[in-house]
């Protein structure tokens, strides 16, 4: 009986923490300088600016990449994303991980040659905002901030480029 009580108390405690964490996230209507109200600090590592960037800048087509350093398909996806960066140099690209260990993310970024901004969001604000429940997931937003496409799993650069052009991005020949 005591074992059951401890287990139940632990479950209730973890559940309560989840509720409290949800209460502390940025509300969708918050007044930040972006069209979606979110900005993240990027890592200062090759290809990433090390500054605060909006997740969805006003009047910009956006490609969001949700990934993790331990995610097997996220590694080959980097090659395709580098091709997108090359073909769409003015595109607002942002890779987001929920990991909290900066050195792991920086090492991954260097090893897989990321050439765009990467941000850590251990509070899960962006994942909650965009309803991300699996990785890797790519999301394309048009200049009005409307989601135009979403893909979970490995996807080729040509498929992403087609979706970006359909959303109004210029580039990708």
C-alpha positions as YAML, in Angstrom:
chain: A
units: angstrom
residues:
- id: 1
  name: UNK
  ca: [0.00, 0.00, 0.00]
- id: 2
  name: UNK
  ca: [2.82, 2.44, 0.85]
- id: 3
  name: UNK
  ca: [4.45, 1.79, -2.53]
- id: 4
  name: UNK
  ca: [1.22, 2.67, -4.36]
- id: 5
  name: UNK
  ca: [0.87, 5.86, -2.34]
- id: 6
  name: UNK
  ca: [4.41, 7.00, -3.20]
- id: 7
  name: UNK
  ca: [3.89, 6.26, -6.88]
- id: 8
  name: UNK
  ca: [0.57, 8.12, -6.92]
- id: 9
  name: UNK
  ca: [2.11, 11.10, -5.08]
- id: 10
  name: UNK
  ca: [4.94, 11.21, -7.63]
- id: 11
  name: UNK
  ca: [2.45, 11.11, -10.51]
- id: 12
  name: UNK
  ca: [0.40, 13.91, -9.00]
- id: 13
  name: UNK
  ca: [3.50, 15.98, -8.32]
- id: 14
  name: UNK
  ca: [4.81, 15.62, -11.90]
- id: 15
  name: UNK
  ca: [1.36, 16.40, -13.27]
- id: 16
  name: UNK
  ca: [1.14, 19.49, -11.08]
- id: 17
  name: UNK
  ca: [4.53, 20.71, -12.34]
- id: 18
  name: UNK
  ca: [3.29, 20.32, -15.91]
- id: 19
  name: UNK
  ca: [0.26, 22.46, -15.15]
- id: 20
  name: UNK
  ca: [2.39, 25.15, -13.52]
- id: 21
  name: UNK
  ca: [4.85, 25.12, -16.43]
- id: 22
  name: UNK
  ca: [1.96, 25.64, -18.83]
- id: 23
  name: UNK
  ca: [0.84, 28.66, -16.85]
- id: 24
  name: UNK
  ca: [4.22, 30.36, -17.26]
- id: 25
  name: UNK
  ca: [4.43, 30.30, -21.06]
- id: 26
  name: UNK
  ca: [4.09, 33.39, -23.22]
- id: 27
  name: UNK
  ca: [0.50, 33.98, -24.15]
- id: 28
  name: UNK
  ca: [-0.36, 34.03, -27.86]
- id: 29
  name: UNK
  ca: [-1.50, 37.65, -27.62]
- id: 30
  name: UNK
  ca: [1.63, 38.97, -25.94]
- id: 31
  name: UNK
  ca: [3.07, 42.14, -27.41]
- id: 32
  name: UNK
  ca: [6.57, 41.29, -28.59]
- id: 33
  name: UNK
  ca: [8.19, 42.58, -31.78]
- id: 34
  name: UNK
  ca: [7.15, 39.63, -33.93]
- id: 35
  name: UNK
  ca: [3.93, 38.68, -35.63]
- id: 36
  name: UNK
  ca: [3.64, 35.54, -33.50]
- id: 37
  name: UNK
  ca: [4.83, 37.13, -30.25]
- id: 38
  name: UNK
  ca: [7.85, 34.86, -29.82]
- id: 39
  name: UNK
  ca: [11.55, 35.63, -29.97]
- id: 40
  name: UNK
  ca: [14.37, 33.27, -29.05]
- id: 41
  name: UNK
  ca: [18.03, 33.68, -28.23]
- id: 42
  name: UNK
  ca: [20.17, 31.92, -30.81]
- id: 43
  name: UNK
  ca: [23.47, 30.21, -30.12]
- id: 44
  name: UNK
  ca: [26.67, 31.95, -31.04]
- id: 45
  name: UNK
  ca: [28.10, 29.18, -33.21]
- id: 46
  name: UNK
  ca: [29.16, 29.01, -36.85]
- id: 47
  name: UNK
  ca: [26.17, 29.95, -39.03]
- id: 48
  name: UNK
  ca: [24.08, 31.20, -36.10]
- id: 49
  name: UNK
  ca: [24.09, 34.84, -35.03]
- id: 50
  name: UNK
  ca: [24.07, 34.56, -31.25]
- id: 51
  name: UNK
  ca: [21.37, 37.22, -31.02]
- id: 52
  name: UNK
  ca: [17.67, 37.34, -30.21]
- id: 53
  name: UNK
  ca: [15.60, 36.58, -33.29]
- id: 54
  name: UNK
  ca: [11.87, 36.50, -33.88]
- id: 55
  name: UNK
  ca: [10.36, 33.10, -34.57]
- id: 56
  name: UNK
  ca: [7.97, 34.68, -37.08]
- id: 57
  name: UNK
  ca: [9.11, 38.11, -38.25]
- id: 58
  name: UNK
  ca: [6.35, 40.31, -39.66]
- id: 59
  name: UNK
  ca: [5.87, 40.02, -43.42]
- id: 60
  name: UNK
  ca: [8.34, 37.15, -43.88]
- id: 61
  name: UNK
  ca: [8.03, 33.62, -45.16]
- id: 62
  name: UNK
  ca: [9.51, 31.33, -42.51]
- id: 63
  name: UNK
  ca: [10.90, 27.82, -42.32]
- id: 64
  name: UNK
  ca: [10.92, 26.41, -38.79]
- id: 65
  name: UNK
  ca: [12.86, 23.23, -38.11]
- id: 66
  name: UNK
  ca: [12.15, 21.39, -34.85]
- id: 67
  name: UNK
  ca: [14.97, 18.95, -34.08]
- id: 68
  name: UNK
  ca: [17.09, 17.29, -31.39]
- id: 69
  name: UNK
  ca: [20.74, 16.31, -31.31]
- id: 70
  name: UNK
  ca: [19.81, 12.71, -30.43]
- id: 71
  name: UNK
  ca: [17.23, 12.40, -33.25]
- id: 72
  name: UNK
  ca: [18.46, 9.97, -35.94]
- id: 73
  name: UNK
  ca: [16.57, 11.49, -38.94]
- id: 74
  name: UNK
  ca: [17.52, 15.02, -37.83]
- id: 75
  name: UNK
  ca: [21.14, 14.36, -38.81]
- id: 76
  name: UNK
  ca: [20.63, 13.65, -42.54]
- id: 77
  name: UNK
  ca: [17.93, 16.37, -42.61]
- id: 78
  name: UNK
  ca: [20.69, 18.94, -42.04]
- id: 79
  name: UNK
  ca: [22.07, 18.30, -45.56]
- id: 80
  name: UNK
  ca: [18.69, 19.15, -47.08]
- id: 81
  name: UNK
  ca: [18.33, 22.23, -44.90]
- id: 82
  name: UNK
  ca: [21.79, 23.46, -45.96]
- id: 83
  name: UNK
  ca: [20.61, 23.16, -49.57]
- id: 84
  name: UNK
  ca: [17.51, 25.21, -48.73]
- id: 85
  name: UNK
  ca: [19.69, 27.88, -47.08]
- id: 86
  name: UNK
  ca: [21.83, 27.99, -50.23]
- id: 87
  name: UNK
  ca: [18.81, 28.22, -52.57]
- id: 88
  name: UNK
  ca: [16.84, 30.69, -50.41]
- id: 89
  name: UNK
  ca: [19.51, 32.94, -48.85]
- id: 90
  name: UNK
  ca: [16.98, 35.58, -47.70]
- id: 91
  name: UNK
  ca: [14.56, 33.09, -46.14]
- id: 92
  name: UNK
  ca: [14.00, 33.37, -42.39]
- id: 93
  name: UNK
  ca: [15.12, 29.92, -41.22]
- id: 94
  name: UNK
  ca: [15.20, 28.93, -37.59]
- id: 95
  name: UNK
  ca: [16.00, 25.54, -36.08]
- id: 96
  name: UNK
  ca: [14.64, 24.99, -32.59]
- id: 97
  name: UNK
  ca: [15.52, 22.33, -30.04]
- id: 98
  name: UNK
  ca: [14.05, 21.80, -26.60]
- id: 99
  name: UNK
  ca: [17.36, 20.60, -25.25]
- id: 100
  name: UNK
  ca: [19.01, 22.63, -22.51]
- id: 101
  name: UNK
  ca: [22.66, 21.63, -22.80]
- id: 102
  name: UNK
  ca: [24.25, 24.35, -24.91]
- id: 103
  name: UNK
  ca: [27.48, 22.45, -25.63]
- id: 104
  name: UNK
  ca: [25.60, 19.45, -27.11]
- id: 105
  name: UNK
  ca: [23.62, 21.69, -29.44]
- id: 106
  name: UNK
  ca: [26.70, 23.72, -30.45]
- id: 107
  name: UNK
  ca: [28.69, 20.54, -31.17]
- id: 108
  name: UNK
  ca: [25.81, 19.15, -33.27]
- id: 109
  name: UNK
  ca: [25.55, 22.44, -35.18]
- id: 110
  name: UNK
  ca: [29.26, 22.43, -35.98]
- id: 111
  name: UNK
  ca: [29.36, 18.73, -36.89]
- id: 112
  name: UNK
  ca: [26.36, 18.94, -39.24]
- id: 113
  name: UNK
  ca: [27.40, 22.35, -40.61]
- id: 114
  name: UNK
  ca: [24.34, 24.44, -39.79]
- id: 115
  name: UNK
  ca: [24.41, 27.72, -41.72]
- id: 116
  name: UNK
  ca: [21.34, 29.46, -40.25]
- id: 117
  name: UNK
  ca: [20.13, 30.39, -36.77]
- id: 118
  name: UNK
  ca: [19.65, 27.73, -34.13]
- id: 119
  name: UNK
  ca: [17.87, 28.33, -30.83]
- id: 120
  name: UNK
  ca: [17.28, 26.39, -27.65]
- id: 121
  name: UNK
  ca: [13.79, 26.52, -26.16]
- id: 122
  name: UNK
  ca: [13.74, 24.22, -23.12]
- id: 123
  name: UNK
  ca: [10.51, 25.89, -21.96]
- id: 124
  name: UNK
  ca: [8.80, 24.42, -25.07]
- id: 125
  name: UNK
  ca: [7.16, 27.75, -25.99]
- id: 126
  name: UNK
  ca: [7.55, 27.29, -29.75]
- id: 127
  name: UNK
  ca: [6.54, 23.64, -29.71]
- id: 128
  name: UNK
  ca: [3.37, 24.49, -27.85]
- id: 129
  name: UNK
  ca: [2.64, 27.47, -30.09]
- id: 130
  name: UNK
  ca: [2.93, 25.40, -33.26]
- id: 131
  name: UNK
  ca: [1.58, 22.11, -31.88]
- id: 132
  name: UNK
  ca: [4.77, 20.13, -32.43]
- id: 133
  name: UNK
  ca: [4.66, 16.64, -30.93]
- id: 134
  name: UNK
  ca: [7.29, 14.79, -33.01]
- id: 135
  name: UNK
  ca: [10.68, 15.54, -34.52]
- id: 136
  name: UNK
  ca: [12.01, 16.31, -36.96]
- id: 137
  name: UNK
  ca: [9.16, 18.56, -38.01]
- id: 138
  name: UNK
  ca: [9.39, 21.36, -40.56]
- id: 139
  name: UNK
  ca: [6.78, 24.13, -40.67]
- id: 140
  name: UNK
  ca: [6.40, 26.70, -43.46]
- id: 141
  name: UNK
  ca: [4.60, 29.95, -42.59]
- id: 142
  name: UNK
  ca: [3.61, 32.52, -45.18]
- id: 143
  name: UNK
  ca: [4.22, 36.26, -44.80]
- id: 144
  name: UNK
  ca: [0.91, 36.62, -42.92]
- id: 145
  name: UNK
  ca: [2.02, 34.02, -40.36]
- id: 146
  name: UNK
  ca: [-0.38, 31.36, -41.63]
- id: 147
  name: UNK
  ca: [0.89, 27.81, -41.66]
- id: 148
  name: UNK
  ca: [1.10, 26.63, -45.26]
- id: 149
  name: UNK
  ca: [2.81, 23.27, -44.81]
- id: 150
  name: UNK
  ca: [4.06, 20.87, -42.19]
- id: 151
  name: UNK
  ca: [6.10, 17.70, -42.50]
- id: 152
  name: UNK
  ca: [7.29, 15.28, -39.85]
- id: 153
  name: UNK
  ca: [10.24, 13.05, -40.71]
- id: 154
  name: UNK
  ca: [13.01, 13.29, -43.28]
- id: 155
  name: UNK
  ca: [12.14, 15.30, -46.39]
- id: 156
  name: UNK
  ca: [14.14, 16.22, -49.49]
- id: 157
  name: UNK
  ca: [15.22, 19.80, -50.20]
- id: 158
  name: UNK
  ca: [13.27, 19.85, -53.50]
- id: 159
  name: UNK
  ca: [10.00, 19.13, -51.67]
- id: 160
  name: UNK
  ca: [10.68, 21.85, -49.10]
- id: 161
  name: UNK
  ca: [11.65, 24.33, -51.86]
- id: 162
  name: UNK
  ca: [8.36, 23.67, -53.67]
- id: 163
  name: UNK
  ca: [6.40, 24.40, -50.49]
- id: 164
  name: UNK
  ca: [8.42, 27.54, -49.77]
- id: 165
  name: UNK
  ca: [7.75, 28.92, -53.27]
- id: 166
  name: UNK
  ca: [4.04, 28.12, -52.86]
- id: 167
  name: UNK
  ca: [4.10, 30.15, -49.61]
- id: 168
  name: UNK
  ca: [5.63, 33.14, -51.42]
- id: 169
  name: UNK
  ca: [9.38, 32.73, -50.81]
- id: 170
  name: UNK
  ca: [11.70, 33.86, -53.56]
- id: 171
  name: UNK
  ca: [14.65, 31.72, -54.53]
- id: 172
  name: UNK
  ca: [15.12, 28.06, -55.13]
- id: 173
  name: UNK
  ca: [15.55, 28.51, -58.89]
...
